[in-house]
PDB file of C-alpha atoms in Angstrom:
ATOM      1  CA  LEU A   1      24.413  68.025  48.751  1.00 61.00           C
ATOM      2  CA  PRO A   2      24.517  71.625  48.546  1.00 71.00           C
ATOM      3  CA  LEU A   3      23.632  72.975  45.251  1.00 71.00           C
ATOM      4  CA  PHE A   4      27.511  74.569  45.030  1.00 69.00           C
ATOM      5  CA  LEU A   5      29.099  70.826  45.817  1.00 71.00           C
ATOM      6  CA  GLN A   6      26.665  69.562  43.049  1.00 70.00           C
ATOM      7  CA  THR A   7      28.498  72.678  40.386  1.00 68.00           C
ATOM      8  CA  LEU A   8      31.571  71.563  41.324  1.00 68.00           C
ATOM      9  CA  SER A   9      31.169  67.656  40.814  1.00 69.00           C
ATOM     10  CA  ILE A  10      30.020  68.991  37.289  1.00 66.00           C
ATOM     11  CA  ALA A  11      32.174  71.202  36.295  1.00 66.00           C
ATOM     12  CA  ALA A  12      35.247  69.144  37.466  1.00 67.00           C
ATOM     13  CA  PHE A  13      33.856  65.920  35.488  1.00 63.00           C
ATOM     14  CA  GLY A  14      32.263  67.844  32.960  1.00 60.00           C
ATOM     15  CA  PRO A  15      35.411  68.090  30.571  1.00 61.00           C
ATOM     16  CA  THR A  16      35.841  65.750  27.977  1.00 65.00           C
ATOM     17  CA  SER A  17      39.117  65.802  27.519  1.00 71.00           C
ATOM     18  CA  LEU A  18      39.958  66.875  23.421  1.00 78.00           C
ATOM     19  CA  GLY A  19      43.625  65.437  23.361  1.00 77.00           C
ATOM     20  CA  ILE A  20      42.673  62.109  24.332  1.00 79.00           C
ATOM     21  CA  ALA A  21      39.930  61.895  22.422  1.00 83.00           C
ATOM     22  CA  MET A  22      41.936  62.999  19.783  1.00 84.00           C
ATOM     23  CA  ASN A  23      44.467  60.480  19.872  1.00 84.00           C
ATOM     24  CA  ILE A  24      42.104  57.678  20.184  1.00 87.00           C
ATOM     25  CA  LEU A  25      40.477  58.574  16.453  1.00 89.00           C
ATOM     26  CA  ARG A  26      43.360  59.422  15.020  1.00 88.00           C
ATOM     27  CA  SER A  27      44.573  55.624  15.682  1.00 91.00           C
ATOM     28  CA  ALA A  28      41.189  54.444  14.507  1.00 91.00           C
ATOM     29  CA  LYS A  29      41.732  56.869  11.526  1.00 92.00           C
ATOM     30  CA  ILE A  30      38.809  58.350  11.692  1.00 92.00           C
ATOM     31  CA  VAL A  31      38.980  61.704  12.986  1.00 89.00           C
ATOM     32  CA  ASN A  32      38.399  63.266   9.162  1.00 90.00           C
ATOM     33  CA  THR A  33      34.694  61.138   8.815  1.00 93.00           C
ATOM     34  CA  PRO A  34      31.544  62.992   9.332  1.00 92.00           C
ATOM     35  CA  VAL A  35      31.521  59.896  12.918  1.00 91.00           C
ATOM     36  CA  GLY A  36      35.014  61.778  14.194  1.00 89.00           C
ATOM     37  CA  GLN A  37      34.084  65.459  13.321  1.00 91.00           C
ATOM     38  CA  LEU A  38      30.405  64.670  16.154  1.00 91.00           C
ATOM     39  CA  ILE A  39      33.119  63.141  18.395  1.00 88.00           C
ATOM     40  CA  ILE A  40      35.194  66.534  18.205  1.00 86.00           C
ATOM     41  CA  ALA A  41      32.266  68.866  17.346  1.00 87.00           C
ATOM     42  CA  ALA A  42      30.833  67.364  21.103  1.00 86.00           C
ATOM     43  CA  ALA A  43      33.659  67.612  22.461  1.00 84.00           C
ATOM     44  CA  ILE A  44      34.422  71.639  22.311  1.00 84.00           C
ATOM     45  CA  ILE A  45      31.122  72.237  22.764  1.00 84.00           C
ATOM     46  CA  ASP A  46      31.380  70.025  26.317  1.00 81.00           C
ATOM     47  CA  ASP A  47      34.186  71.860  27.106  1.00 82.00           C
ATOM     48  CA  MET A  48      32.844  75.190  26.237  1.00 84.00           C
ATOM     49  CA  ILE A  49      29.737  74.593  28.549  1.00 82.00           C
ATOM     50  CA  ALA A  50      32.132  73.638  30.967  1.00 81.00           C
ATOM     51  CA  LEU A  51      33.697  76.776  30.837  1.00 82.00           C
ATOM     52  CA  VAL A  52      30.064  78.805  32.056  1.00 84.00           C
ATOM     53  CA  ILE A  53      29.273  76.370  34.377  1.00 81.00           C
ATOM     54  CA  LEU A  54      33.266  77.465  36.208  1.00 79.00           C
ATOM     55  CA  SER A  55      32.215  80.770  35.602  1.00 80.00           C
ATOM     56  CA  GLN A  56      29.422  80.056  38.693  1.00 81.00           C
ATOM     57  CA  LEU A  57      31.270  78.674  40.901  1.00 77.00           C
ATOM     58  CA  GLY A  58      32.039  81.972  42.893  1.00 73.00           C
ATOM     59  CA  ALA A  59      28.338  82.717  42.398  1.00 74.00           C
ATOM     60  CA  LEU A  60      27.548  80.272  44.479  1.00 73.00           C
ATOM     61  CA  VAL A  61      29.227  80.697  47.541  1.00 74.00           C
ATOM     62  CA  GLY A  62      27.886  83.339  50.561  1.00 72.00           C
ATOM     63  CA  THR A  63      23.862  84.813  49.466  1.00 80.00           C
ATOM     64  CA  LEU A  64      22.775  84.192  46.240  1.00 80.00           C
ATOM     65  CA  THR A  65      20.849  87.329  44.401  1.00 85.00           C
ATOM     66  CA  VAL A  66      19.838  87.104  40.448  1.00 88.00           C
ATOM     67  CA  SER A  67      22.782  89.229  39.547  1.00 88.00           C
ATOM     68  CA  SER A  68      25.149  86.764  40.998  1.00 86.00           C
ATOM     69  CA  VAL A  69      24.138  84.180  39.463  1.00 85.00           C
ATOM     70  CA  LEU A  70      23.533  85.666  36.432  1.00 90.00           C
ATOM     71  CA  ILE A  71      26.835  88.312  35.869  1.00 91.00           C
ATOM     72  CA  PRO A  72      28.551  85.250  35.090  1.00 90.00           C
ATOM     73  CA  ILE A  73      26.893  83.690  32.887  1.00 90.00           C
ATOM     74  CA  VAL A  74      25.815  86.553  30.433  1.00 93.00           C
ATOM     75  CA  SER A  75      29.523  87.829  30.947  1.00 93.00           C
ATOM     76  CA  ALA A  76      30.966  84.088  30.008  1.00 91.00           C
ATOM     77  CA  VAL A  77      28.115  83.649  27.076  1.00 93.00           C
ATOM     78  CA  SER A  78      29.383  87.464  26.147  1.00 95.00           C
ATOM     79  CA  PHE A  79      33.018  86.250  25.867  1.00 94.00           C
ATOM     80  CA  LEU A  80      32.136  82.700  24.338  1.00 92.00           C
ATOM     81  CA  VAL A  81      29.808  84.473  21.646  1.00 94.00           C
ATOM     82  CA  LEU A  82      31.933  87.923  20.654  1.00 96.00           C
ATOM     83  CA  GLY A  83      35.542  86.836  21.759  1.00 95.00           C
ATOM     84  CA  GLY A  84      35.680  83.787  20.062  1.00 93.00           C
ATOM     85  CA  TYR A  85      34.495  85.482  16.245  1.00 96.00           C
ATOM     86  CA  ILE A  86      37.114  88.281  17.518  1.00 97.00           C
ATOM     87  CA  ALA A  87      39.008  85.711  18.189  1.00 96.00           C
ATOM     88  CA  VAL A  88      38.757  83.435  14.991  1.00 95.00           C
ATOM     89  CA  PHE A  89      37.690  85.938  11.993  1.00 96.00           C
ATOM     90  CA  VAL A  90      39.529  89.408  12.965  1.00 97.00           C
ATOM     91  CA  VAL A  91      42.482  89.090  14.894  1.00 97.00           C
ATOM     92  CA  PRO A  92      44.322  86.626  12.862  1.00 96.00           C
ATOM     93  CA  LYS A  93      43.553  89.070   9.448  1.00 96.00           C
ATOM     94  CA  TYR A  94      45.841  91.617  12.222  1.00 96.00           C
ATOM     95  CA  LEU A  95      48.469  89.373  12.773  1.00 96.00           C
ATOM     96  CA  ASP A  96      49.069  88.427   9.564  1.00 95.00           C
ATOM     97  CA  ARG A  97      48.465  92.013   8.002  1.00 96.00           C
ATOM     98  CA  TYR A  98      50.228  94.326  10.150  1.00 96.00           C
ATOM     99  CA  VAL A  99      52.723  91.025  12.683  1.00 96.00           C
ATOM    100  CA  PHE A 100      54.022  88.668  10.394  1.00 95.00           C
ATOM    101  CA  THR A 101      55.010  90.117   7.362  1.00 95.00           C
ATOM    102  CA  LYS A 102      57.229  91.609   9.180  1.00 95.00           C
ATOM    103  CA  VAL A 103      58.284  88.319  10.883  1.00 95.00           C
ATOM    104  CA  SER A 104      60.447  85.806   8.988  1.00 94.00           C
ATOM    105  CA  ALA A 105      59.224  82.090   8.434  1.00 91.00           C
ATOM    106  CA  GLU A 106      61.827  80.836  10.710  1.00 92.00           C
ATOM    107  CA  LYS A 107      59.982  82.998  13.479  1.00 94.00           C
ATOM    108  CA  LYS A 108      56.909  83.110  13.244  1.00 94.00           C
ATOM    109  CA  GLY A 109      55.432  79.851  15.197  1.00 93.00           C
ATOM    110  CA  ASN A 110      57.949  82.013  17.922  1.00 92.00           C
ATOM    111  CA  VAL A 111      56.543  85.492  17.615  1.00 95.00           C
ATOM    112  CA  SER A 112      53.275  83.505  17.816  1.00 94.00           C
ATOM    113  CA  LEU A 113      54.145  81.306  21.081  1.00 93.00           C
ATOM    114  CA  GLY A 114      54.824  85.261  22.399  1.00 95.00           C
ATOM    115  CA  ILE A 115      51.762  86.559  20.962  1.00 96.00           C
ATOM    116  CA  LEU A 116      49.993  83.702  22.686  1.00 95.00           C
ATOM    117  CA  PHE A 117      51.665  84.531  25.867  1.00 95.00           C
ATOM    118  CA  LEU A 118      50.711  88.211  25.284  1.00 97.00           C
ATOM    119  CA  LEU A 119      46.835  86.915  25.064  1.00 97.00           C
ATOM    120  CA  VAL A 120      47.004  84.674  28.068  1.00 96.00           C
ATOM    121  CA  LEU A 121      47.683  86.963  30.617  1.00 97.00           C
ATOM    122  CA  GLY A 122      45.554  90.145  29.277  1.00 97.00           C
ATOM    123  CA  LEU A 123      42.344  87.435  28.424  1.00 96.00           C
ATOM    124  CA  MET A 124      42.579  85.392  31.758  1.00 94.00           C
ATOM    125  CA  PRO A 125      42.221  88.846  34.309  1.00 95.00           C
ATOM    126  CA  ALA A 126      39.468  90.613  31.987  1.00 95.00           C
ATOM    127  CA  THR A 127      37.427  87.525  31.956  1.00 93.00           C
ATOM    128  CA  LYS A 128      38.466  87.069  35.873  1.00 90.00           C
ATOM    129  CA  TYR A 129      36.928  90.680  36.275  1.00 93.00           C
ATOM    130  CA  ALA A 130      34.061  90.207  34.408  1.00 93.00           C
ATOM    131  CA  LYS A 131      32.998  87.016  36.833  1.00 90.00           C
ATOM    132  CA  ALA A 132      33.783  84.666  34.250  1.00 89.00           C
ATOM    133  CA  SER A 133      36.473  82.020  35.020  1.00 87.00           C
ATOM    134  CA  TYR A 134      39.823  83.179  33.763  1.00 87.00           C
ATOM    135  CA  LEU A 135      39.985  79.591  32.177  1.00 87.00           C
ATOM    136  CA  MET A 136      37.539  81.417  29.647  1.00 90.00           C
ATOM    137  CA  GLY A 137      40.979  83.876  29.031  1.00 93.00           C
ATOM    138  CA  SER A 138      42.789  80.947  28.247  1.00 92.00           C
ATOM    139  CA  PHE A 139      40.262  79.470  25.445  1.00 90.00           C
ATOM    140  CA  ILE A 140      39.712  82.525  23.346  1.00 94.00           C
ATOM    141  CA  ALA A 141      43.587  82.814  23.669  1.00 94.00           C
ATOM    142  CA  GLY A 142      43.915  79.962  22.156  1.00 92.00           C
ATOM    143  CA  LEU A 143      41.482  81.063  19.308  1.00 92.00           C
ATOM    144  CA  VAL A 144      43.462  82.853  17.946  1.00 94.00           C
ATOM    145  CA  PHE A 145      45.852  80.646  16.799  1.00 93.00           C
ATOM    146  CA  CYS A 146      43.968  77.721  16.062  1.00 89.00           C
ATOM    147  CA  SER A 147      44.394  78.165  12.224  1.00 90.00           C
ATOM    148  CA  ASN A 148      48.161  79.485  12.897  1.00 91.00           C
ATOM    149  CA  HIS A 149      50.664  75.850  10.956  1.00 90.00           C
ATOM    150  CA  ALA A 150      53.871  77.989  12.701  1.00 90.00           C
ATOM    151  CA  ALA A 151      52.065  78.181  16.229  1.00 89.00           C
ATOM    152  CA  HIS A 152      51.197  74.854  15.830  1.00 85.00           C
ATOM    153  CA  VAL A 153      54.384  73.174  14.911  1.00 88.00           C
ATOM    154  CA  SER A 154      56.033  75.912  17.643  1.00 88.00           C
ATOM    155  CA  PHE A 155      54.295  74.498  20.402  1.00 84.00           C
ATOM    156  CA  VAL A 156      54.851  70.852  19.681  1.00 82.00           C
ATOM    157  CA  SER A 157      58.564  71.422  19.852  1.00 85.00           C
ATOM    158  CA  GLN A 158      58.814  73.401  22.696  1.00 80.00           C
ATOM    159  CA  LEU A 159      57.186  70.425  24.485  1.00 71.00           C
ATOM    160  CA  LYS A 160      59.103  67.447  23.312  1.00 61.00           C
TER     161      LYS A 160
END
């Protein structure tokens, strides 16, 4: 098999489904056990690796050069590490301090989803332009709200 098809196969079959793992762990009542936490951590790390691999797919089409292979990897890892840090530790503090204090508790979830949508619209093209996978942008945008309970409640209620 050519290298492109091998990488495409890895990218397609590599990611685990955290949602499915969580449902199984929840039904078995082992989410908060060491084994459950290990499975969750492994699924998250696997998804992150898959995002880096997805950034390589475009580089494998056409002629291979050192820069066409390295730039997507460096870009994806940079977005993952630096963007992930900012999304988890910096942006939520600013949102809590400057945005959510001006919003009523009932509307906090909807405002969170609106901001999430705007972040996705901004980060997807940014990551794609930087030669990383555009899905990395969605992942980073989602990290901003990973500890926002109002966003979770609003998101789940939108899907029902």
